[in-house]
Amino acid sequence: MLTGSCLCGAVAYEVDAEPGAFVHCHCRTCRKTHGSAFSTVMPVPRMAFRWVRGEELLGAFESSPGKQRRFCTRCGSHITAERDAQPNVLLRMGCLDSPVTGPARAHIWRSIAATWYDPKDKTPEFPEGL
């Protein structure tokens, strides 16, 4: 089972499924939505997904025709995206509470990615802040 929640903890979900393949999406909409270079998303079966807390606190934004991005109206965490006609819900992996290992399946929409981020860059890494 996978579990996830927003930053303030008011909204939470469960998914009766094993982790699947996930991708890093670099499209303009994902960048704007998350204020970051990309968004990491994992599709899960809609039938296995359920809200366990705070569904009434969810806001939604139709970012493209038929695609709803759901977020906590208290803390602003973007939690899922979905298209009603699709069999999957897209989890925003930054809100996952369950551990998931990689690697990602792919970086997608690199043709329109942020010019200031290169996933092949060998920038130094630190276990904590500077």
Coordinates of C-alpha atoms in Angstrom, one line a residue:
M1 CA 0.0 0.0 0.0
L2 CA 1.1 3.5 -0.8
T3 CA 0.2 6.5 1.5
G4 CA 0.6 10.2 1.0
S5 CA -0.3 13.5 2.5
C6 CA 0.0 17.3 2.1
L7 CA 2.5 19.5 3.9
C8 CA 0.1 20.4 6.7
G9 CA -1.3 16.8 7.0
A10 CA -4.9 17.8 6.6
V11 CA -5.3 15.8 3.3
A12 CA -4.2 12.2 3.0
Y13 CA -4.7 9.3 0.6
E14 CA -4.0 5.6 0.3
V15 CA -3.4 3.5 -2.8
D16 CA -3.9 -0.3 -2.7
A17 CA -1.1 -0.9 -5.3
E18 CA 2.6 -1.4 -5.5
P19 CA 4.8 1.5 -6.7
G20 CA 5.0 1.6 -10.4
A21 CA 7.2 3.4 -13.0
F22 CA 7.5 7.1 -12.5
V23 CA 8.7 10.0 -14.6
H24 CA 10.2 13.5 -14.1
C25 CA 8.0 15.9 -16.2
H26 CA 9.7 19.1 -17.3
C27 CA 6.7 20.7 -19.1
R28 CA 5.9 24.3 -18.5
T29 CA 2.7 23.5 -16.6
C30 CA 4.4 21.2 -14.2
R31 CA 7.2 23.7 -13.6
K32 CA 4.7 26.5 -13.0
T33 CA 2.5 24.4 -10.8
H34 CA 5.3 23.2 -8.5
G35 CA 7.7 26.2 -8.8
S36 CA 10.5 23.8 -9.6
A37 CA 12.5 22.4 -12.6
F38 CA 10.2 19.4 -12.9
S39 CA 7.5 17.4 -11.2
T40 CA 7.9 13.7 -10.4
V41 CA 4.7 11.7 -11.1
M42 CA 3.6 8.1 -10.7
P43 CA 0.3 6.8 -12.3
V44 CA -1.7 4.5 -10.0
P45 CA -5.0 2.8 -10.8
R46 CA -8.0 5.0 -10.0
M47 CA -9.8 2.0 -8.6
A48 CA -7.0 1.5 -6.0
F49 CA -6.9 5.2 -4.9
R50 CA -8.9 6.7 -2.1
W51 CA -8.9 9.8 0.0
V52 CA -8.7 9.0 3.7
R53 CA -8.7 12.5 5.2
G54 CA -9.4 16.1 4.1
E55 CA -11.1 15.6 0.7
E56 CA -13.3 18.6 1.5
L57 CA -10.2 20.7 1.7
L58 CA -9.1 19.9 -1.9
G59 CA -9.0 22.6 -4.5
A60 CA -8.7 21.9 -8.2
F61 CA -7.4 23.7 -11.2
E62 CA -8.1 22.6 -14.8
S63 CA -4.6 23.2 -16.2
S64 CA -5.5 21.9 -19.6
P65 CA -8.8 20.7 -21.0
G66 CA -10.1 17.8 -18.9
K67 CA -7.0 17.7 -16.6
Q68 CA -7.6 18.5 -12.9
R69 CA -4.7 19.3 -10.6
R70 CA -5.8 18.8 -7.0
F71 CA -4.1 20.6 -4.1
C72 CA -4.6 21.3 -0.4
T73 CA -6.4 24.6 0.1
R74 CA -4.7 25.1 3.5
C75 CA -1.0 24.5 2.7
G76 CA -1.0 24.5 -1.2
S77 CA 0.6 21.1 -1.7
H78 CA -0.1 19.7 -5.1
I79 CA -1.2 16.1 -4.5
T80 CA -2.7 14.6 -7.6
A81 CA -3.6 15.2 -11.2
E82 CA -6.2 13.3 -13.2
R83 CA -8.3 13.2 -16.3
D84 CA -11.7 11.8 -15.7
A85 CA -11.7 9.5 -18.7
Q86 CA -8.3 7.9 -17.8
P87 CA -8.0 4.8 -15.6
N88 CA -5.1 6.3 -13.6
V89 CA -4.5 9.0 -11.1
L90 CA -1.1 10.8 -11.2
L91 CA 0.4 11.0 -7.7
R92 CA 2.7 13.9 -7.1
M93 CA 5.6 12.0 -5.6
G94 CA 6.7 14.8 -3.3
C95 CA 3.6 14.1 -1.3
L96 CA 4.2 10.4 -0.9
D97 CA 4.8 9.2 2.6
S98 CA 5.7 5.6 1.6
P99 CA 9.3 5.0 0.6
V100 CA 9.8 4.4 -3.2
T101 CA 13.0 3.5 -4.9
G102 CA 14.1 4.5 -8.4
P103 CA 15.4 5.2 -10.8
A104 CA 12.8 7.1 -12.7
R105 CA 11.7 5.7 -16.0
A106 CA 12.4 8.9 -17.9
H107 CA 12.7 12.7 -18.0
I108 CA 9.8 13.9 -20.3
W109 CA 9.2 17.2 -22.0
R110 CA 12.9 18.0 -22.0
S111 CA 12.4 19.9 -25.3
I112 CA 10.7 22.8 -23.3
A113 CA 12.5 22.3 -20.0
A114 CA 13.9 25.1 -17.7
T115 CA 17.1 26.3 -19.3
W116 CA 18.8 26.6 -15.8
Y117 CA 18.5 22.8 -15.0
D118 CA 20.3 20.0 -16.7
P119 CA 19.7 16.5 -15.2
K120 CA 23.1 15.4 -16.5
D121 CA 24.9 18.1 -14.6
K122 CA 27.3 16.9 -11.9
T123 CA 26.5 19.5 -9.3
P124 CA 27.9 18.7 -5.8
E125 CA 25.5 16.9 -3.4
F126 CA 25.3 17.4 0.3
P127 CA 23.3 15.3 2.8
E128 CA 21.9 18.4 4.4
G129 CA 21.9 22.2 3.6
L130 CA 25.0 24.2 3.0

